Amino acid sequence: MKRKIYMAAGANTISMGTGRKEFNPRKERPGLEHYISTAGQASLAQISNPELIDEVYVGNFMAGRFNRQGHLGGFAATINPTLEYKPSMRVEGACGSGGLALISAIRSVLSETSSVALALGVEVQNTVKAIYGADILATAGWSKKRKEGHAYFFPGQFSDRAGVYYEKYGYDYARKGMGRWFRNAIDNARLDPTAQEYHNDTADLEEAYHQAVPNGKFFVDHLNFFDCSKVSDGASAILVTSEEGLAQLGISKKDAVEVVGFAQLTRNITNDPPNPVEMTTVGKAAAKALEDAGITIDQVGTAEVHDCFSIAGILTVEALGLAAQGEGAAWVAEGNTARDGKLPINTTGGLIGWGHPTGATGVHQAVTIWQQLTGKAGAAQVSLNPERPYGLTINMGGDDVTVVAIVYKRAD
Amino acid sequence: MQYDERLQHVAVLGAAGKMGSGILLLTAVEMTDLSLKPENKNKTFVLNAIDLSDENLAGIMEYLRVQILKIAEKKVIWLRQMYADRADLTDNEDVIEQYIRDAMRIVRPTTAMEAAYRSRLIFEAVSENKDLKVKIFRQIDQHNPNDPWFFTNTSSVPINLIESEAGLNGRVLGFHFYNPPAIQKLVELIVTAKTRPDVRQFALDYAKGLKKVVVPSNDFAGFIGNGHFMRDALFGINKAMEIAAKRPLAEAVYLVNKVTQDYLVRPMGIFQLIDYVGIDVVQFIMKVMNPFLKDENLHSDLLDRMIEMGVKGGQLPSGAQKNGFLKYEKGAVVAVFNPDSNTYVDVAGFAADCDAWLGAMPAEWKPWKSAIRLSDKDAHFASWFAALKDTAGNGAALAMAYGKNSDAIGRKLVADGVAHSEGDVNTVMLTGFFHAYGPVNTYFV
């Protein structure tokens, strides 16, 4: 890195949707405006001088259709009046939009265009029924493939991947790992009051998971609902700063993380994934970010990965080189990714447990890593192995098309 | 004529009514699904929605659109397969909208009975008047060259009388939906001695297409469902009259309603059920059934009195419950009608006193809502009614008497040859009336 980059003052709204006790699909709910201002103001409440913020990046996937609202950059000043007449723009890369907001802020600070940038991600998806939400989310794939795709397009894509994985490595073997992935997600979400599955009180999660046998007549062939991330309304925000910016904000280094490496890669959207049981772009982006940071995966103490589906979680474990191809399910089933395991992953629940407000997810991942590395994760706090001081986030858009990987460490 | 062909040209009579609109919806969906099959793509399907009221027909078209949308949303995976060859339909929303258009194109609302003259299948859901049904059927049959089949939704008129008086000779049967047809899973199927086997087979196939549970009932006034309900209701009314010898009638109605709902663990008390069906409808069905019954008088002076005072129950077009024996606010019972003063008496004023008269309920009690979800319902009800039997108090005694009578009604329906088996009686009450246990049981011995 040419210049030291930090993140601090992270904030999340609740991830709202089915699972939360206060969620009632029949009642009117707060919209985009509420989520943007709530997350943004919660971040700004942690600094005394918001006028120091130079610019704003809003990560969002499809407000144009979920909320009939484009032009999200225009909402920056609703967070704080000092943001008016400053640069603000929305960035989009499907479910990787939040990661793109982070990357944009990092690049801007790196290039010395700004000292402090606010990266905010937001999505409000419970405005339409799931069956129409599936149409909207399908635009993260190539439109020419929509017709031949499943009614639930993305579950269909990852169901196909899971089907090949079952065929190659065994159904029961794979489901065991995926069921454990689900259990970890809910166990962790129960420790974070903002998580969508915070109220989940199912006694035996893995039993519930295995009872719900995938049925293509009602959903997709190879996944059940527990294999899927949530439909969520939510926003997350975090400040990206230079060293001077951090000092000017009066934020102590013990309250910040340093960004030590990052990568953003994009695969050709018009092609099918080169290998259905491999997250190729995730693997390449993670390797590049780790190389950029000058570390290996063995030095990473906690990671947030893009488990839009449990099978994506398993394949990401393999793409990161934590387990060989076909061995990810076993590695997860053995508890290595649990909060007390070798490498705790998705410690506030990930996309399956915390929720997946698509455009916000990448930023939420950064907030979780910031919380964990600075000891601010509350009940969800994991104890980090001092030998492995690094954090890693993997945010993905589409079916392994846009990937943002970022490596962090404590700033002090 | 194959199933699909028979369903190519259909008429629903009374299509804008409470039952007719549900039958229209289900039939429209079944016909639309058939029309999407590759072998039917070039055939025209016609469903005449015939009713007397232009206004109601306009309303029913909007009802259909909304309901078909909901149905389409639930089967979008199948719809995408059916429209796979339509390159212009890519999103779920596209195929759902196309399905609605395809369904609405089939339905032809009209006030002209002549539209049924070309139909191959006639569903009848007009009012419960035998002479009216006979007149309409005869008229259509005389002008229709297709030898149409007639399915009547009557819940009380013997089918063989309709058949002989309209001269239909084996081409009619009773296809009795429960209210509301779109939701209730039960259909009572009533054939006559002459009903043709192919008509009966078609009815079974059609019920299967609609995913209904068919219970055959013999052709006896009231069939199984009303055969049980009307007698059960009359028992409740008479019990209330007995209690009313010593207490105000409003309190007696409250007591019997509470015992039948809570102690007998039913979805609603007997007076609420009478209100739900409509006091006028109950009175009418009793009147239709009574001439056919031996050694029984299915008649209530109290019902006559309520109707004379203009208190009818039933539902508003919105589905909200109208006041009858009971007064409702947001679905909850708040007052009971007192015919002597022509006013409603607030429940709050006498509930505590009445509940004390009933006595304490055993601890085993579970409300209907949770009892119906139990995996071992038999064991629960066996222990609940055993506990009730050992309980002193007027409530427990009334519940036991009521349960015994309900059981006897069920057994009589089998003995009289109305139902083929006790199992069929129980299926009707479990499926059509949402009871948590069948009336024919061993709980009240």
Coordinates of N, CA and C in Angstrom, one line a residue, chain B residues 18-176:
Chain B
K18 N -72.1 -16.5 -3.4 CA -71.1 -16.9 -2.4 C -70.4 -18.2 -2.9
M19 N -71.3 -19.2 -3.2 CA -70.7 -20.5 -3.6 C -70.4 -20.5 -5.1
G20 N -71.2 -19.9 -5.9 CA -71.0 -19.8 -7.3 C -69.6 -19.2 -7.7
S21 N -69.3 -18.1 -7.0 CA -68.0 -17.5 -7.3 C -66.8 -18.3 -7.0
G22 N -66.9 -19.1 -6.0 CA -65.8 -20.1 -5.7 C -65.7 -21.2 -6.7
I23 N -66.9 -21.7 -7.1 CA -66.9 -22.7 -8.1 C -66.4 -22.2 -9.4
L24 N -66.8 -21.0 -9.7 CA -66.3 -20.3 -11.0 C -64.8 -20.2 -10.9
L25 N -64.2 -19.8 -9.8 CA -62.8 -19.6 -9.7 C -62.0 -20.9 -9.9
L26 N -62.5 -21.9 -9.2 CA -61.8 -23.2 -9.3 C -61.9 -23.8 -10.7
T27 N -63.1 -23.7 -11.3 CA -63.3 -24.2 -12.6 C -62.5 -23.4 -13.7
A28 N -62.4 -22.1 -13.5 CA -61.6 -21.3 -14.4 C -60.1 -21.7 -14.4
V29 N -59.6 -21.9 -13.2 CA -58.2 -22.3 -13.0 C -58.0 -23.7 -13.6
E30 N -58.9 -24.6 -13.4 CA -58.8 -26.0 -13.9 C -58.8 -25.9 -15.5
M31 N -59.7 -25.1 -16.0 CA -59.8 -25.0 -17.5 C -58.6 -24.3 -18.1
T32 N -58.1 -23.3 -17.4 CA -56.9 -22.6 -17.9 C -55.7 -23.6 -17.9
D33 N -55.6 -24.4 -16.8 CA -54.5 -25.3 -16.8 C -54.6 -26.3 -17.9
L34 N -55.8 -26.8 -18.2 CA -56.0 -27.7 -19.4 C -55.6 -27.0 -20.7
S35 N -56.0 -25.7 -20.8 CA -55.8 -25.0 -22.1 C -54.3 -24.9 -22.3
L36 N -53.5 -25.0 -21.3 CA -52.0 -24.8 -21.5 C -51.3 -26.1 -21.9
K37 N -52.0 -27.2 -21.8 CA -51.4 -28.4 -22.2 C -51.1 -28.4 -23.7
P38 N -50.0 -28.9 -24.1 CA -49.6 -28.8 -25.6 C -50.7 -29.3 -26.5
E39 N -51.4 -30.4 -26.2 CA -52.4 -30.9 -27.1 C -53.6 -30.0 -27.2
N40 N -53.8 -29.1 -26.2 CA -55.0 -28.2 -26.2 C -54.7 -26.8 -26.7
K41 N -53.5 -26.6 -27.1 CA -53.1 -25.2 -27.4 C -54.0 -24.5 -28.5
N42 N -54.6 -25.3 -29.4 CA -55.4 -24.6 -30.5 C -56.9 -24.7 -30.2
K43 N -57.2 -25.2 -29.0 CA -58.6 -25.3 -28.7 C -59.1 -24.1 -27.9
T44 N -60.4 -23.7 -28.0 CA -60.9 -22.6 -27.3 C -61.7 -23.1 -26.1
F45 N -61.4 -22.6 -25.0 CA -62.2 -23.0 -23.8 C -63.1 -21.8 -23.4
V46 N -64.3 -22.2 -23.0 CA -65.3 -21.1 -22.7 C -65.9 -21.5 -21.3
L47 N -65.9 -20.5 -20.4 CA -66.6 -20.7 -19.1 C -67.6 -19.5 -19.0
N48 N -68.9 -19.9 -19.1 CA -69.9 -18.8 -18.9 C -70.2 -18.6 -17.5
A49 N -70.0 -17.4 -17.0 CA -70.3 -17.0 -15.7 C -71.7 -16.4 -15.7
I50 N -72.7 -17.1 -15.4 CA -74.1 -16.6 -15.5 C -74.7 -16.2 -14.2
D51 N -75.2 -15.0 -14.2 CA -75.9 -14.6 -12.9 C -76.9 -13.5 -13.3
L52 N -77.8 -13.2 -12.4 CA -78.9 -12.3 -12.7 C -78.4 -10.8 -12.6
S53 N -77.3 -10.6 -11.8 CA -76.9 -9.2 -11.5 C -75.7 -8.8 -12.3
D54 N -75.8 -7.7 -13.1 CA -74.7 -7.1 -13.8 C -73.6 -6.6 -12.8
E55 N -74.1 -6.0 -11.7 CA -73.2 -5.4 -10.7 C -72.3 -6.5 -10.1
N56 N -73.0 -7.6 -9.7 CA -72.3 -8.6 -9.0 C -71.3 -9.3 -10.0
L57 N -71.7 -9.4 -11.3 CA -70.8 -10.0 -12.2 C -69.5 -9.2 -12.4
A58 N -69.7 -7.8 -12.4 CA -68.5 -6.9 -12.5 C -67.6 -7.2 -11.3
G59 N -68.2 -7.3 -10.2 CA -67.4 -7.5 -9.0 C -66.7 -8.8 -9.0
I60 N -67.4 -9.8 -9.6 CA -66.8 -11.2 -9.6 C -65.6 -11.2 -10.5
M61 N -65.6 -10.5 -11.6 CA -64.4 -10.5 -12.5 C -63.2 -9.9 -11.8
E62 N -63.4 -8.9 -10.9 CA -62.3 -8.4 -10.2 C -61.8 -9.4 -9.1
Y63 N -62.8 -10.1 -8.5 CA -62.4 -11.1 -7.5 C -61.6 -12.2 -8.2
L64 N -62.0 -12.6 -9.4 CA -61.3 -13.7 -10.1 C -59.9 -13.2 -10.4
R65 N -59.7 -12.0 -10.8 CA -58.3 -11.5 -11.2 C -57.4 -11.6 -10.0
V66 N -57.9 -11.1 -8.8 CA -57.1 -11.1 -7.6 C -56.8 -12.5 -7.1
Q67 N -57.8 -13.4 -7.2 CA -57.6 -14.8 -6.7 C -56.7 -15.6 -7.6
I68 N -56.9 -15.4 -8.9 CA -56.0 -16.1 -9.9 C -54.6 -15.6 -9.8
L69 N -54.4 -14.4 -9.5 CA -53.0 -13.9 -9.3 C -52.4 -14.7 -8.1
K70 N -53.1 -14.8 -7.0 CA -52.5 -15.5 -5.9 C -52.2 -17.0 -6.2
I71 N -53.1 -17.6 -7.0 CA -53.0 -19.0 -7.3 C -51.7 -19.1 -8.2
A72 N -51.6 -18.2 -9.2 CA -50.5 -18.2 -10.2 C -49.2 -18.1 -9.4
E73 N -49.2 -17.2 -8.5 CA -47.9 -16.9 -7.7 C -47.4 -18.2 -7.0
K74 N -48.4 -19.0 -6.6 CA -48.0 -20.3 -5.9 C -47.5 -21.4 -6.8
K75 N -47.9 -21.3 -8.1 CA -47.4 -22.4 -9.0 C -46.5 -21.8 -10.2
V76 N -45.7 -20.9 -9.8 CA -44.9 -20.2 -10.9 C -43.9 -21.2 -11.5
I77 N -43.4 -22.2 -10.7 CA -42.4 -23.1 -11.2 C -43.1 -23.9 -12.3
W78 N -44.3 -24.4 -12.1 CA -45.0 -25.1 -13.2 C -45.4 -24.2 -14.3
L79 N -45.8 -23.0 -14.0 CA -46.1 -22.0 -15.1 C -45.0 -21.8 -16.1
R80 N -43.8 -21.6 -15.5 CA -42.6 -21.4 -16.3 C -42.4 -22.6 -17.3
Q81 N -42.7 -23.8 -16.9 CA -42.6 -24.9 -17.8 C -43.7 -24.8 -18.9
M82 N -44.9 -24.5 -18.5 CA -46.0 -24.4 -19.4 C -45.7 -23.3 -20.5
Y83 N -45.1 -22.3 -20.1 CA -44.8 -21.2 -21.0 C -43.4 -21.2 -21.6
A84 N -42.8 -22.4 -21.5 CA -41.3 -22.5 -21.9 C -41.1 -22.0 -23.3
D85 N -42.1 -22.2 -24.2 CA -41.9 -21.9 -25.6 C -42.2 -20.4 -25.9
R86 N -42.6 -19.7 -24.9 CA -42.9 -18.3 -25.1 C -41.7 -17.4 -24.8
A87 N -40.9 -17.1 -25.8 CA -39.6 -16.3 -25.6 C -39.9 -15.0 -25.0
D88 N -41.1 -14.5 -25.2 CA -41.4 -13.1 -24.7 C -41.7 -13.1 -23.2
L89 N -41.8 -14.3 -22.6 CA -42.1 -14.3 -21.1 C -40.9 -14.8 -20.4
T90 N -40.2 -13.9 -19.8 CA -38.9 -14.3 -19.1 C -39.0 -14.3 -17.6
D91 N -39.5 -13.2 -17.1 CA -39.6 -13.1 -15.6 C -40.8 -13.8 -15.1
N92 N -40.7 -14.1 -13.8 CA -41.9 -14.8 -13.1 C -43.1 -13.9 -13.3
E93 N -42.9 -12.6 -13.2 CA -44.0 -11.6 -13.3 C -44.7 -11.7 -14.7
D94 N -43.8 -11.9 -15.7 CA -44.4 -12.1 -17.1 C -45.3 -13.3 -17.2
V95 N -44.8 -14.4 -16.7 CA -45.7 -15.7 -16.8 C -46.9 -15.6 -16.0
I96 N -46.8 -15.0 -14.8 CA -48.0 -14.8 -13.9 C -49.0 -13.9 -14.6
E97 N -48.6 -12.8 -15.2 CA -49.5 -11.9 -15.8 C -50.2 -12.6 -17.1
Q98 N -49.4 -13.4 -17.8 CA -49.9 -14.1 -19.0 C -51.0 -15.1 -18.5
Y99 N -50.7 -15.8 -17.4 CA -51.6 -16.8 -16.9 C -53.0 -16.1 -16.6
I100 N -52.9 -15.0 -15.9 CA -54.1 -14.3 -15.6 C -54.9 -13.9 -16.9
R101 N -54.2 -13.4 -17.8 CA -54.8 -13.0 -19.1 C -55.5 -14.2 -19.8
D102 N -54.8 -15.4 -19.7 CA -55.3 -16.6 -20.4 C -56.6 -17.0 -19.6
A103 N -56.6 -16.9 -18.3 CA -57.7 -17.3 -17.5 C -58.9 -16.4 -17.8
M104 N -58.6 -15.1 -17.7 CA -59.7 -14.1 -17.9 C -60.3 -14.2 -19.3
R105 N -59.6 -14.7 -20.3 CA -60.1 -14.8 -21.6 C -61.1 -15.9 -21.7
I106 N -61.0 -16.9 -20.8 CA -61.9 -18.0 -20.8 C -63.2 -17.7 -20.2
V107 N -63.2 -16.8 -19.2 CA -64.4 -16.5 -18.5 C -65.3 -15.5 -19.2
R108 N -66.6 -15.8 -19.4 CA -67.5 -14.9 -20.1 C -68.6 -14.5 -19.2
P109 N -68.6 -13.3 -18.6 CA -69.7 -13.0 -17.7 C -70.9 -12.6 -18.5
T110 N -72.1 -13.1 -18.0 CA -73.3 -12.7 -18.8 C -74.5 -12.9 -17.9
T111 N -75.6 -12.2 -18.2 CA -76.9 -12.4 -17.5 C -77.8 -13.3 -18.3
A112 N -77.3 -13.7 -19.5 CA -78.2 -14.4 -20.4 C -78.1 -15.9 -20.2
M113 N -79.1 -16.5 -19.8 CA -79.1 -18.0 -19.6 C -78.8 -18.8 -20.8
E114 N -79.1 -18.1 -22.0 CA -78.9 -18.8 -23.3 C -77.4 -19.2 -23.5
A115 N -76.5 -18.5 -22.8 CA -75.1 -18.8 -22.9 C -74.9 -20.3 -22.6
A116 N -75.7 -20.9 -21.7 CA -75.5 -22.2 -21.3 C -76.0 -23.3 -22.3
Y117 N -76.7 -22.8 -23.4 CA -77.3 -23.7 -24.3 C -76.2 -24.5 -25.1
R118 N -75.0 -24.0 -25.1 CA -74.0 -24.7 -25.8 C -73.0 -25.4 -24.9
S119 N -73.2 -25.3 -23.6 CA -72.2 -25.8 -22.6 C -72.4 -27.3 -22.5
R120 N -71.3 -28.0 -22.2 CA -71.3 -29.4 -22.0 C -71.4 -29.8 -20.6
L121 N -71.2 -28.9 -19.7 CA -71.2 -29.1 -18.3 C -71.8 -27.9 -17.6
I122 N -72.8 -28.1 -16.8 CA -73.5 -27.0 -16.1 C -73.3 -27.1 -14.6
F123 N -72.7 -26.1 -14.0 CA -72.7 -26.1 -12.5 C -73.8 -25.2 -12.0
E124 N -74.5 -25.7 -11.1 CA -75.7 -24.9 -10.6 C -75.4 -24.5 -9.1
A125 N -75.4 -23.2 -8.8 CA -75.3 -22.7 -7.5 C -76.3 -21.6 -7.3
V126 N -77.5 -21.8 -7.7 CA -78.6 -20.8 -7.5 C -79.2 -21.1 -6.1
S127 N -80.3 -20.3 -5.7 CA -80.7 -20.5 -4.4 C -81.4 -21.9 -4.2
E128 N -81.5 -22.3 -2.9 CA -81.9 -23.6 -2.5 C -83.4 -23.8 -2.7
N129 N -83.8 -23.8 -4.0 CA -85.2 -23.9 -4.3 C -85.4 -25.0 -5.4
K130 N -86.0 -26.1 -5.0 CA -86.0 -27.2 -5.9 C -86.7 -26.8 -7.3
D131 N -87.9 -26.1 -7.1 CA -88.6 -25.8 -8.3 C -87.8 -24.9 -9.3
L132 N -87.1 -24.0 -8.7 CA -86.3 -23.1 -9.5 C -85.2 -23.9 -10.3
K133 N -84.5 -24.8 -9.5 CA -83.5 -25.6 -10.1 C -84.0 -26.5 -11.3
V134 N -85.2 -27.1 -11.0 CA -85.8 -27.9 -12.0 C -86.1 -27.1 -13.3
K135 N -86.7 -26.0 -13.0 CA -87.1 -25.1 -14.2 C -85.9 -24.7 -15.1
I136 N -84.8 -24.3 -14.4 CA -83.7 -23.9 -15.1 C -83.0 -25.1 -15.9
F137 N -82.9 -26.2 -15.2 CA -82.3 -27.4 -15.8 C -83.1 -27.8 -17.0
R138 N -84.4 -27.8 -16.9 CA -85.2 -28.3 -18.0 C -85.1 -27.4 -19.2
Q139 N -85.1 -26.1 -18.9 CA -85.0 -25.1 -19.9 C -83.7 -25.2 -20.7
I140 N -82.6 -25.4 -20.0 CA -81.3 -25.5 -20.6 C -81.2 -26.8 -21.4
D141 N -81.7 -27.9 -20.8 CA -81.6 -29.2 -21.4 C -82.4 -29.2 -22.7
Q142 N -83.6 -28.5 -22.7 CA -84.4 -28.5 -23.9 C -83.8 -27.8 -25.1
H143 N -82.9 -26.8 -24.8 CA -82.3 -26.0 -25.9 C -80.9 -26.4 -26.2
N144 N -80.3 -27.3 -25.4 CA -78.9 -27.6 -25.6 C -78.8 -28.9 -26.3
P145 N -78.1 -28.9 -27.5 CA -78.0 -30.1 -28.3 C -76.9 -31.1 -27.8
N146 N -76.1 -30.7 -26.8 CA -74.9 -31.5 -26.4 C -75.2 -32.5 -25.3
D147 N -76.4 -32.7 -25.0 CA -76.7 -33.6 -23.8 C -75.9 -33.2 -22.6
P148 N -76.0 -32.0 -22.1 CA -75.1 -31.6 -21.1 C -75.3 -32.3 -19.8
W149 N -74.2 -32.3 -19.0 CA -74.3 -32.8 -17.6 C -74.5 -31.7 -16.6
F150 N -75.3 -32.1 -15.6 CA -75.7 -31.0 -14.6 C -75.1 -31.4 -13.3
F151 N -74.3 -30.5 -12.7 CA -73.8 -30.7 -11.4 C -74.4 -29.6 -10.5
T152 N -75.2 -30.1 -9.5 CA -75.8 -29.1 -8.6 C -75.1 -29.1 -7.3
N153 N -75.0 -27.8 -6.8 CA -74.3 -27.6 -5.5 C -75.3 -27.7 -4.3
T154 N -76.5 -28.1 -4.6 CA -77.4 -28.1 -3.5 C -76.9 -28.9 -2.2
S155 N -77.2 -28.4 -1.1 CA -76.8 -29.0 0.2 C -78.0 -29.7 0.8
S156 N -79.1 -29.6 0.2 CA -80.3 -30.2 0.9 C -81.4 -30.8 0.1
V157 N -81.4 -30.5 -1.2 CA -82.5 -31.0 -2.1 C -82.1 -32.4 -2.6
P158 N -83.0 -33.4 -2.5 CA -82.7 -34.7 -3.0 C -82.5 -34.6 -4.5
I159 N -81.4 -35.2 -5.0 CA -81.0 -35.1 -6.4 C -82.0 -35.9 -7.3
N160 N -82.5 -37.0 -6.8 CA -83.4 -37.8 -7.6 C -84.7 -37.1 -8.0
L161 N -85.1 -36.1 -7.1 CA -86.3 -35.3 -7.4 C -86.0 -34.4 -8.6
I162 N -84.8 -33.7 -8.5 CA -84.4 -32.8 -9.6 C -84.3 -33.6 -10.9
E163 N -83.7 -34.8 -10.8 CA -83.5 -35.6 -12.0 C -84.8 -36.0 -12.6
S164 N -85.8 -36.5 -11.9 CA -87.0 -37.0 -12.5 C -87.9 -35.8 -12.9
E165 N -87.9 -34.7 -12.1 CA -88.8 -33.6 -12.5 C -88.2 -32.8 -13.7
A166 N -86.9 -32.8 -13.8 CA -86.3 -32.1 -15.0 C -86.1 -33.0 -16.2
G167 N -86.3 -34.3 -16.0 CA -86.2 -35.3 -17.0 C -84.7 -35.4 -17.5
L168 N -83.8 -35.5 -16.6 CA -82.4 -35.5 -16.9 C -81.8 -36.9 -17.1
N169 N -82.5 -37.9 -16.5 CA -82.2 -39.3 -16.8 C -80.7 -39.7 -16.7
G170 N -80.1 -39.6 -15.6 CA -78.8 -40.1 -15.4 C -77.7 -39.0 -15.6
R171 N -78.1 -37.8 -16.0 CA -77.1 -36.8 -16.4 C -77.0 -35.7 -15.3
V172 N -77.3 -36.0 -14.1 CA -77.2 -35.0 -13.0 C -76.6 -35.7 -11.7
L173 N -75.9 -35.0 -11.0 CA -75.4 -35.4 -9.7 C -75.2 -34.3 -8.7
G174 N -75.1 -34.6 -7.5 CA -74.9 -33.5 -6.5 C -73.4 -33.4 -6.3
F175 N -72.9 -32.2 -6.5 CA -71.4 -31.9 -6.3 C -71.4 -30.8 -5.3
H176 N -71.4 -31.2 -4.0 CA -71.7 -30.2 -2.9 C -70.3 -29.7 -2.3

